[in-house]
GROMACS .gro file of C-alpha atoms in nm:
model
  339
    1UNK     CA    1   2.411  -0.297   0.578
    2UNK     CA    2   2.216  -0.329   0.249
    3UNK     CA    3   1.991  -0.042   0.310
    4UNK     CA    4   2.180   0.146   0.439
    5UNK     CA    5   2.412   0.156   0.081
    6UNK     CA    6   2.174   0.172  -0.128
    7UNK     CA    7   2.023   0.529   0.061
    8UNK     CA    8   2.332   0.697   0.018
    9UNK     CA    9   2.418   0.562  -0.302
   10UNK     CA   10   1.987   0.745  -0.388
   11UNK     CA   11   2.043   1.056  -0.164
   12UNK     CA   12   2.403   1.170  -0.485
   13UNK     CA   13   2.167   1.117  -0.685
   14UNK     CA   14   1.809   1.212  -0.568
   15UNK     CA   15   1.747   1.470  -0.803
   16UNK     CA   16   1.831   1.293  -1.199
   17UNK     CA   17   1.672   0.964  -1.017
   18UNK     CA   18   1.305   1.109  -0.912
   19UNK     CA   19   1.294   1.258  -1.298
   20UNK     CA   20   1.430   0.940  -1.491
   21UNK     CA   21   1.170   0.743  -1.297
   22UNK     CA   22   0.835   0.999  -1.390
   23UNK     CA   23   0.956   0.930  -1.720
   24UNK     CA   24   1.042   0.635  -1.693
   25UNK     CA   25   0.666   0.546  -1.542
   26UNK     CA   26   0.458   0.756  -1.773
   27UNK     CA   27   0.642   0.603  -2.040
   28UNK     CA   28   0.624   0.166  -1.909
   29UNK     CA   29   0.793  -0.080  -2.094
   30UNK     CA   30   0.743  -0.403  -2.286
   31UNK     CA   31   0.742  -0.799  -2.110
   32UNK     CA   32   0.937  -0.955  -2.099
   33UNK     CA   33   0.889  -1.307  -2.374
   34UNK     CA   34   1.175  -1.546  -2.150
   35UNK     CA   35   1.043  -1.813  -2.002
   36UNK     CA   36   0.804  -1.789  -1.686
   37UNK     CA   37   1.020  -1.674  -1.374
   38UNK     CA   38   0.908  -1.817  -1.046
   39UNK     CA   39   0.638  -1.661  -0.783
   40UNK     CA   40   0.431  -1.461  -0.864
   41UNK     CA   41   0.556  -1.517  -1.210
   42UNK     CA   42   0.826  -1.266  -1.169
   43UNK     CA   43   1.152  -1.264  -1.093
   44UNK     CA   44   1.325  -1.186  -0.770
   45UNK     CA   45   1.714  -1.243  -0.934
   46UNK     CA   46   1.863  -0.901  -0.930
   47UNK     CA   47   2.147  -0.757  -0.828
   48UNK     CA   48   2.278  -0.534  -0.554
   49UNK     CA   49   2.256  -0.129  -0.723
   50UNK     CA   50  -0.108   0.391   1.487
   51UNK     CA   51  -0.121   0.705   1.674
   52UNK     CA   52  -0.107   0.964   1.370
   53UNK     CA   53   0.026   1.375   1.382
   54UNK     CA   54  -0.268   1.603   1.564
   55UNK     CA   55  -0.428   1.852   1.244
   56UNK     CA   56  -0.202   2.164   1.204
   57UNK     CA   57  -0.305   2.494   1.271
   58UNK     CA   58  -0.232   2.639   0.898
   59UNK     CA   59  -0.371   2.470   0.600
   60UNK     CA   60  -0.191   2.084   0.558
   61UNK     CA   61   0.155   2.098   0.412
   62UNK     CA   62   0.155   1.917   0.060
   63UNK     CA   63   0.547   1.755   0.132
   64UNK     CA   64   0.622   1.521   0.315
   65UNK     CA   65   0.877   1.617   0.627
   66UNK     CA   66   1.232   1.501   0.641
   67UNK     CA   67   1.181   1.233   0.869
   68UNK     CA   68   1.316   0.869   0.896
   69UNK     CA   69   1.170   0.617   0.558
   70UNK     CA   70   0.913   0.412   0.678
   71UNK     CA   71   0.816  -0.021   0.597
   72UNK     CA   72   0.622  -0.063   0.273
   73UNK     CA   73   0.580  -0.421   0.286
   74UNK     CA   74   0.366  -0.609  -0.032
   75UNK     CA   75   0.162  -0.785   0.105
   76UNK     CA   76  -0.010  -1.159  -0.059
   77UNK     CA   77  -0.413  -1.156  -0.098
   78UNK     CA   78  -0.463  -1.500  -0.314
   79UNK     CA   79  -0.733  -1.741  -0.048
   80UNK     CA   80  -0.456  -1.941  -0.027
   81UNK     CA   81  -0.224  -1.660   0.193
   82UNK     CA   82  -0.501  -1.630   0.472
   83UNK     CA   83  -0.510  -1.543   0.779
   84UNK     CA   84  -0.161  -1.279   0.710
   85UNK     CA   85   0.109  -1.165   0.960
   86UNK     CA   86   0.113  -0.865   1.107
   87UNK     CA   87  -0.163  -0.694   0.909
   88UNK     CA   88  -0.303  -0.523   1.227
   89UNK     CA   89  -0.005  -0.375   1.318
   90UNK     CA   90  -0.013  -0.146   1.024
   91UNK     CA   91  -0.056   0.262   1.068
   92UNK     CA   92  -0.163   0.200   0.711
   93UNK     CA   93  -0.308  -0.030   0.436
   94UNK     CA   94  -0.385  -0.017   0.095
   95UNK     CA   95  -0.590  -0.278  -0.156
   96UNK     CA   96  -0.475  -0.244  -0.526
   97UNK     CA   97  -0.635  -0.452  -0.779
   98UNK     CA   98  -0.426  -0.675  -0.947
   99UNK     CA   99  -0.441  -0.951  -1.210
  100UNK     CA  100  -0.762  -1.175  -1.284
  101UNK     CA  101  -0.918  -0.919  -1.071
  102UNK     CA  102  -0.764  -1.036  -0.773
  103UNK     CA  103  -0.603  -0.791  -0.514
  104UNK     CA  104  -0.307  -0.757  -0.327
  105UNK     CA  105  -0.207  -0.544   0.036
  106UNK     CA  106   0.044  -0.286   0.082
  107UNK     CA  107   0.095  -0.244   0.495
  108UNK     CA  108   0.291   0.077   0.615
  109UNK     CA  109   0.467   0.048   0.969
  110UNK     CA  110   0.556   0.405   1.108
  111UNK     CA  111   0.495   0.314   1.546
  112UNK     CA  112   0.433  -0.017   1.520
  113UNK     CA  113   0.738  -0.378   1.488
  114UNK     CA  114   0.576  -0.662   1.484
  115UNK     CA  115   0.787  -0.960   1.511
  116UNK     CA  116   0.699  -1.073   1.125
  117UNK     CA  117   0.531  -0.955   0.840
  118UNK     CA  118   0.384  -1.210   0.537
  119UNK     CA  119   0.287  -1.382   0.256
  120UNK     CA  120   0.492  -1.141   0.105
  121UNK     CA  121   0.484  -1.102  -0.250
  122UNK     CA  122   0.609  -0.909  -0.607
  123UNK     CA  123   0.542  -0.540  -0.651
  124UNK     CA  124   0.413  -0.352  -0.922
  125UNK     CA  125   0.478  -0.017  -1.172
  126UNK     CA  126   0.177   0.168  -0.952
  127UNK     CA  127   0.327   0.167  -0.606
  128UNK     CA  128   0.672   0.265  -0.733
  129UNK     CA  129   0.440   0.621  -0.793
  130UNK     CA  130   0.230   0.591  -0.425
  131UNK     CA  131   0.513   0.573  -0.301
  132UNK     CA  132   0.662   0.886  -0.391
  133UNK     CA  133   0.434   1.070  -0.049
  134UNK     CA  134   0.683   0.887   0.190
  135UNK     CA  135   1.027   0.985   0.282
  136UNK     CA  136   1.258   0.717   0.065
  137UNK     CA  137   1.102   0.435   0.211
  138UNK     CA  138   1.190   0.069   0.225
  139UNK     CA  139   1.008  -0.149  -0.006
  140UNK     CA  140   0.984  -0.549   0.136
  141UNK     CA  141   0.876  -0.782  -0.161
  142UNK     CA  142   0.936  -1.079  -0.332
  143UNK     CA  143   1.067  -1.021  -0.662
  144UNK     CA  144   0.895  -0.844  -1.005
  145UNK     CA  145   0.879  -0.899  -1.369
  146UNK     CA  146   1.210  -0.809  -1.467
  147UNK     CA  147   1.170  -0.557  -1.691
  148UNK     CA  148   1.028  -0.353  -1.385
  149UNK     CA  149   1.325  -0.442  -1.188
  150UNK     CA  150   1.535  -0.106  -1.300
  151UNK     CA  151   1.226   0.132  -1.232
  152UNK     CA  152   1.252  -0.034  -0.923
  153UNK     CA  153   1.674   0.041  -0.833
  154UNK     CA  154   1.622   0.387  -0.989
  155UNK     CA  155   1.350   0.449  -0.776
  156UNK     CA  156   1.347   0.713  -0.455
  157UNK     CA  157   1.302   0.431  -0.166
  158UNK     CA  158   1.483   0.165  -0.028
  159UNK     CA  159   1.399  -0.181  -0.244
  160UNK     CA  160   1.476  -0.503  -0.002
  161UNK     CA  161   1.456  -0.859  -0.164
  162UNK     CA  162   1.547  -1.196  -0.011
  163UNK     CA  163   1.843  -1.215  -0.268
  164UNK     CA  164   1.954  -0.868  -0.109
  165UNK     CA  165   1.937  -0.925   0.258
  166UNK     CA  166   1.822  -1.366   0.289
  167UNK     CA  167   1.857  -1.287   0.653
  168UNK     CA  168   1.488  -1.068   0.710
  169UNK     CA  169   1.358  -1.325   0.507
  170UNK     CA  170   1.232  -1.684   0.583
  171UNK     CA  171   0.968  -1.953   0.447
  172UNK     CA  172   0.684  -2.021   0.645
  173UNK     CA  173   0.617  -2.390   0.692
  174UNK     CA  174   0.234  -2.449   0.778
  175UNK     CA  175   0.120  -2.381   0.363
  176UNK     CA  176   0.335  -2.420  -0.005
  177UNK     CA  177   0.576  -2.153  -0.163
  178UNK     CA  178   0.451  -1.896  -0.258
  179UNK     CA  179   0.186  -1.788  -0.022
  180UNK     CA  180   0.463  -1.820   0.314
  181UNK     CA  181   0.771  -1.576   0.265
  182UNK     CA  182   0.849  -1.398   0.525
  183UNK     CA  183   0.937  -1.060   0.671
  184UNK     CA  184   1.117  -1.001   1.038
  185UNK     CA  185   1.070  -0.631   0.960
  186UNK     CA  186   1.301  -0.489   1.241
  187UNK     CA  187   1.603  -0.671   0.973
  188UNK     CA  188   1.507  -0.418   0.719
  189UNK     CA  189   1.450  -0.033   0.938
  190UNK     CA  190   1.586  -0.122   1.358
  191UNK     CA  191   1.386   0.233   1.418
  192UNK     CA  192   1.088   0.280   1.275
  193UNK     CA  193   0.974   0.749   1.202
  194UNK     CA  194   0.689   0.795   1.427
  195UNK     CA  195   0.335   0.867   1.286
  196UNK     CA  196   0.630   1.174   1.203
  197UNK     CA  197   0.684   0.966   0.867
  198UNK     CA  198   0.311   0.864   0.713
  199UNK     CA  199   0.188   1.040   0.454
  200UNK     CA  200   0.102   1.396   0.534
  201UNK     CA  201  -0.225   1.400   0.334
  202UNK     CA  202  -0.340   1.254   0.678
  203UNK     CA  203  -0.460   1.421   0.967
  204UNK     CA  204  -0.614   1.298   1.274
  205UNK     CA  205  -0.886   1.508   1.432
  206UNK     CA  206  -1.300   1.479   1.461
  207UNK     CA  207  -1.482   1.383   1.185
  208UNK     CA  208  -1.660   1.662   0.984
  209UNK     CA  209  -2.011   1.785   1.011
  210UNK     CA  210  -2.303   1.586   0.824
  211UNK     CA  211  -2.224   1.260   0.705
  212UNK     CA  212  -2.461   0.939   0.656
  213UNK     CA  213  -2.566   0.699   0.895
  214UNK     CA  214  -2.366   0.364   0.709
  215UNK     CA  215  -2.353   0.025   0.899
  216UNK     CA  216  -2.183  -0.179   0.634
  217UNK     CA  217  -1.984  -0.092   0.283
  218UNK     CA  218  -1.866  -0.331  -0.046
  219UNK     CA  219  -1.615  -0.302  -0.211
  220UNK     CA  220  -1.633  -0.508  -0.548
  221UNK     CA  221  -1.318  -0.643  -0.799
  222UNK     CA  222  -1.385  -0.879  -1.086
  223UNK     CA  223  -1.248  -1.147  -0.885
  224UNK     CA  224  -1.240  -0.982  -0.490
  225UNK     CA  225  -1.421  -0.830  -0.222
  226UNK     CA  226  -1.420  -0.618   0.021
  227UNK     CA  227  -1.699  -0.545   0.294
  228UNK     CA  228  -1.676  -0.346   0.631
  229UNK     CA  229  -1.860  -0.380   0.884
  230UNK     CA  230  -1.921  -0.089   1.199
  231UNK     CA  231  -1.912  -0.210   1.501
  232UNK     CA  232  -2.070   0.030   1.751
  233UNK     CA  233  -1.870  -0.141   2.046
  234UNK     CA  234  -1.542  -0.157   1.939
  235UNK     CA  235  -1.577   0.186   1.754
  236UNK     CA  236  -1.426   0.045   1.476
  237UNK     CA  237  -1.508  -0.108   1.103
  238UNK     CA  238  -1.429  -0.461   1.075
  239UNK     CA  239  -1.307  -0.616   0.750
  240UNK     CA  240  -1.453  -0.926   0.601
  241UNK     CA  241  -1.293  -1.119   0.218
  242UNK     CA  242  -1.470  -1.291  -0.035
  243UNK     CA  243  -1.768  -1.282   0.327
  244UNK     CA  244  -1.482  -1.430   0.542
  245UNK     CA  245  -1.379  -1.190   0.831
  246UNK     CA  246  -1.067  -1.148   0.805
  247UNK     CA  247  -0.895  -1.242   1.136
  248UNK     CA  248  -0.452  -1.240   1.145
  249UNK     CA  249  -0.264  -1.553   1.201
  250UNK     CA  250  -0.273  -1.488   1.550
  251UNK     CA  251  -0.639  -1.501   1.583
  252UNK     CA  252  -0.645  -1.130   1.595
  253UNK     CA  253  -0.979  -0.965   1.464
  254UNK     CA  254  -0.905  -0.670   1.121
  255UNK     CA  255  -1.039  -0.357   1.183
  256UNK     CA  256  -0.912  -0.009   1.115
  257UNK     CA  257  -1.073   0.303   1.289
  258UNK     CA  258  -1.135   0.457   0.911
  259UNK     CA  259  -1.186   0.333   0.578
  260UNK     CA  260  -1.154   0.512   0.295
  261UNK     CA  261  -1.257   0.404  -0.073
  262UNK     CA  262  -1.085   0.606  -0.288
  263UNK     CA  263  -1.221   0.646  -0.663
  264UNK     CA  264  -0.911   0.665  -0.937
  265UNK     CA  265  -0.821   0.528  -1.340
  266UNK     CA  266  -0.735   0.174  -1.350
  267UNK     CA  267  -0.599   0.174  -1.652
  268UNK     CA  268  -0.411  -0.078  -1.843
  269UNK     CA  269   0.029  -0.084  -1.807
  270UNK     CA  270   0.318  -0.242  -1.959
  271UNK     CA  271   0.367  -0.562  -1.779
  272UNK     CA  272   0.091  -0.901  -1.846
  273UNK     CA  273   0.159  -1.240  -1.641
  274UNK     CA  274   0.317  -1.493  -1.774
  275UNK     CA  275  -0.025  -1.635  -1.870
  276UNK     CA  276  -0.095  -1.263  -2.038
  277UNK     CA  277  -0.305  -1.149  -1.838
  278UNK     CA  278  -0.240  -0.695  -1.798
  279UNK     CA  279  -0.093  -0.596  -1.451
  280UNK     CA  280  -0.351  -0.321  -1.423
  281UNK     CA  281  -0.204   0.067  -1.367
  282UNK     CA  282  -0.351   0.214  -1.055
  283UNK     CA  283  -0.338   0.572  -1.050
  284UNK     CA  284  -0.267   0.760  -0.773
  285UNK     CA  285  -0.180   1.111  -0.825
  286UNK     CA  286  -0.483   1.372  -0.949
  287UNK     CA  287  -0.830   1.406  -0.822
  288UNK     CA  288  -1.159   1.258  -0.770
  289UNK     CA  289  -1.397   1.102  -0.535
  290UNK     CA  290  -1.332   0.926  -0.162
  291UNK     CA  291  -1.575   0.833   0.083
  292UNK     CA  292  -1.441   0.834   0.378
  293UNK     CA  293  -1.585   0.595   0.665
  294UNK     CA  294  -1.571   0.668   1.041
  295UNK     CA  295  -1.753   0.651   1.291
  296UNK     CA  296  -2.001   0.381   1.196
  297UNK     CA  297  -2.117   0.775   0.904
  298UNK     CA  298  -2.013   0.776   0.563
  299UNK     CA  299  -1.888   1.085   0.426
  300UNK     CA  300  -1.836   1.193   0.075
  301UNK     CA  301  -1.486   1.408  -0.010
  302UNK     CA  302  -1.290   1.517  -0.250
  303UNK     CA  303  -0.911   1.365  -0.326
  304UNK     CA  304  -0.638   1.555  -0.435
  305UNK     CA  305  -0.270   1.478  -0.492
  306UNK     CA  306  -0.081   1.712  -0.731
  307UNK     CA  307   0.230   1.573  -0.791
  308UNK     CA  308   0.315   1.148  -0.633
  309UNK     CA  309   0.533   1.403  -0.374
  310UNK     CA  310   0.240   1.523  -0.265
  311UNK     CA  311   0.057   1.344  -0.005
  312UNK     CA  312  -0.324   1.311  -0.040
  313UNK     CA  313  -0.598   1.532   0.081
  314UNK     CA  314  -0.905   1.469   0.158
  315UNK     CA  315  -1.181   1.758   0.119
  316UNK     CA  316  -1.557   1.890   0.229
  317UNK     CA  317  -1.694   2.055  -0.074
  318UNK     CA  318  -1.646   2.403   0.082
  319UNK     CA  319  -1.210   2.299   0.063
  320UNK     CA  320  -1.204   2.138   0.435
  321UNK     CA  321  -0.938   1.909   0.542
  322UNK     CA  322  -1.144   1.611   0.627
  323UNK     CA  323  -1.003   1.433   0.945
  324UNK     CA  324  -0.933   1.038   1.012
  325UNK     CA  325  -0.954   0.872   1.339
  326UNK     CA  326  -0.690   0.755   1.558
  327UNK     CA  327  -0.623   0.387   1.503
  328UNK     CA  328  -0.523   0.166   1.188
  329UNK     CA  329  -0.666   0.317   0.839
  330UNK     CA  330  -0.695   0.125   0.561
  331UNK     CA  331  -0.748   0.305   0.198
  332UNK     CA  332  -0.913   0.094  -0.118
  333UNK     CA  333  -0.854   0.176  -0.451
  334UNK     CA  334  -1.163   0.187  -0.649
  335UNK     CA  335  -1.174   0.164  -1.015
  336UNK     CA  336  -1.415   0.509  -1.060
  337UNK     CA  337  -1.709   0.477  -1.303
  338UNK     CA  338  -1.561   0.571  -1.694
  339UNK     CA  339  -1.204   0.488  -1.596
   0.00000   0.00000   0.00000
């Protein structure tokens, strides 16, 4: 299949490709001057080229284990795209800022395979850095800005759009395009790797000492708002977006066990949409402050990710690793003050 063929080609040149994409991300590239493409102002026209691990007894590893790939899906989060499908089955959900101060989600699947996920939307430049911590993941997306596509093709991941594998995608009838594209995960990745495929920076275990009682936490983007409200009855954080409870298409309330608010640098990238809005670049390599919400408490921690190949470690002031509660994890990338 397309995914297997691309993986075989990239394995042969893995070292060269890793260096190439790293250099490309650092340099950036110019925007397209042609007519605006369809579907989120980006083109998909290209030729093919949760149970988490228990904490280890020693220091947390910094590189991903050699296991099968996870599936990452870029999910539309515009109001017209809600409610989403398959979001509650993800092991990990990343929230990032996109053009116009809006948000987009990246759902990562390692232990559960829903029948469908979506609506699927386009990729961003910072996705390539974020996904390097996984072992050659499969990325499902609708397309990308034309000059970003070569970077995606050279990245150590299996990128699959509807052009690559039309049978894996379909258009729903309940809402208009572009908010109606869905993917069948089993068509892209028949077998998931299990918890071992997740980034090694995340560990399950008991809560750290201390913390501050927390019943509600809100993270604001210029044009989006996320609120996580603690439910002692469910032992989960109930998600609301823009003041409305977040449910899936089948009515399930989205309720992660752990929420991480990770403060990062959000800068301008080398890309923009056809309206001239610059695409923000979320830097996930480096270090900074974060808040870990679990068990109705908030913990101030430090996050570190030395290189793109490393997982993200979360530690207390004395460098003790912070474990997460068993269940789904949301990581919300928030702009660090002054960044």
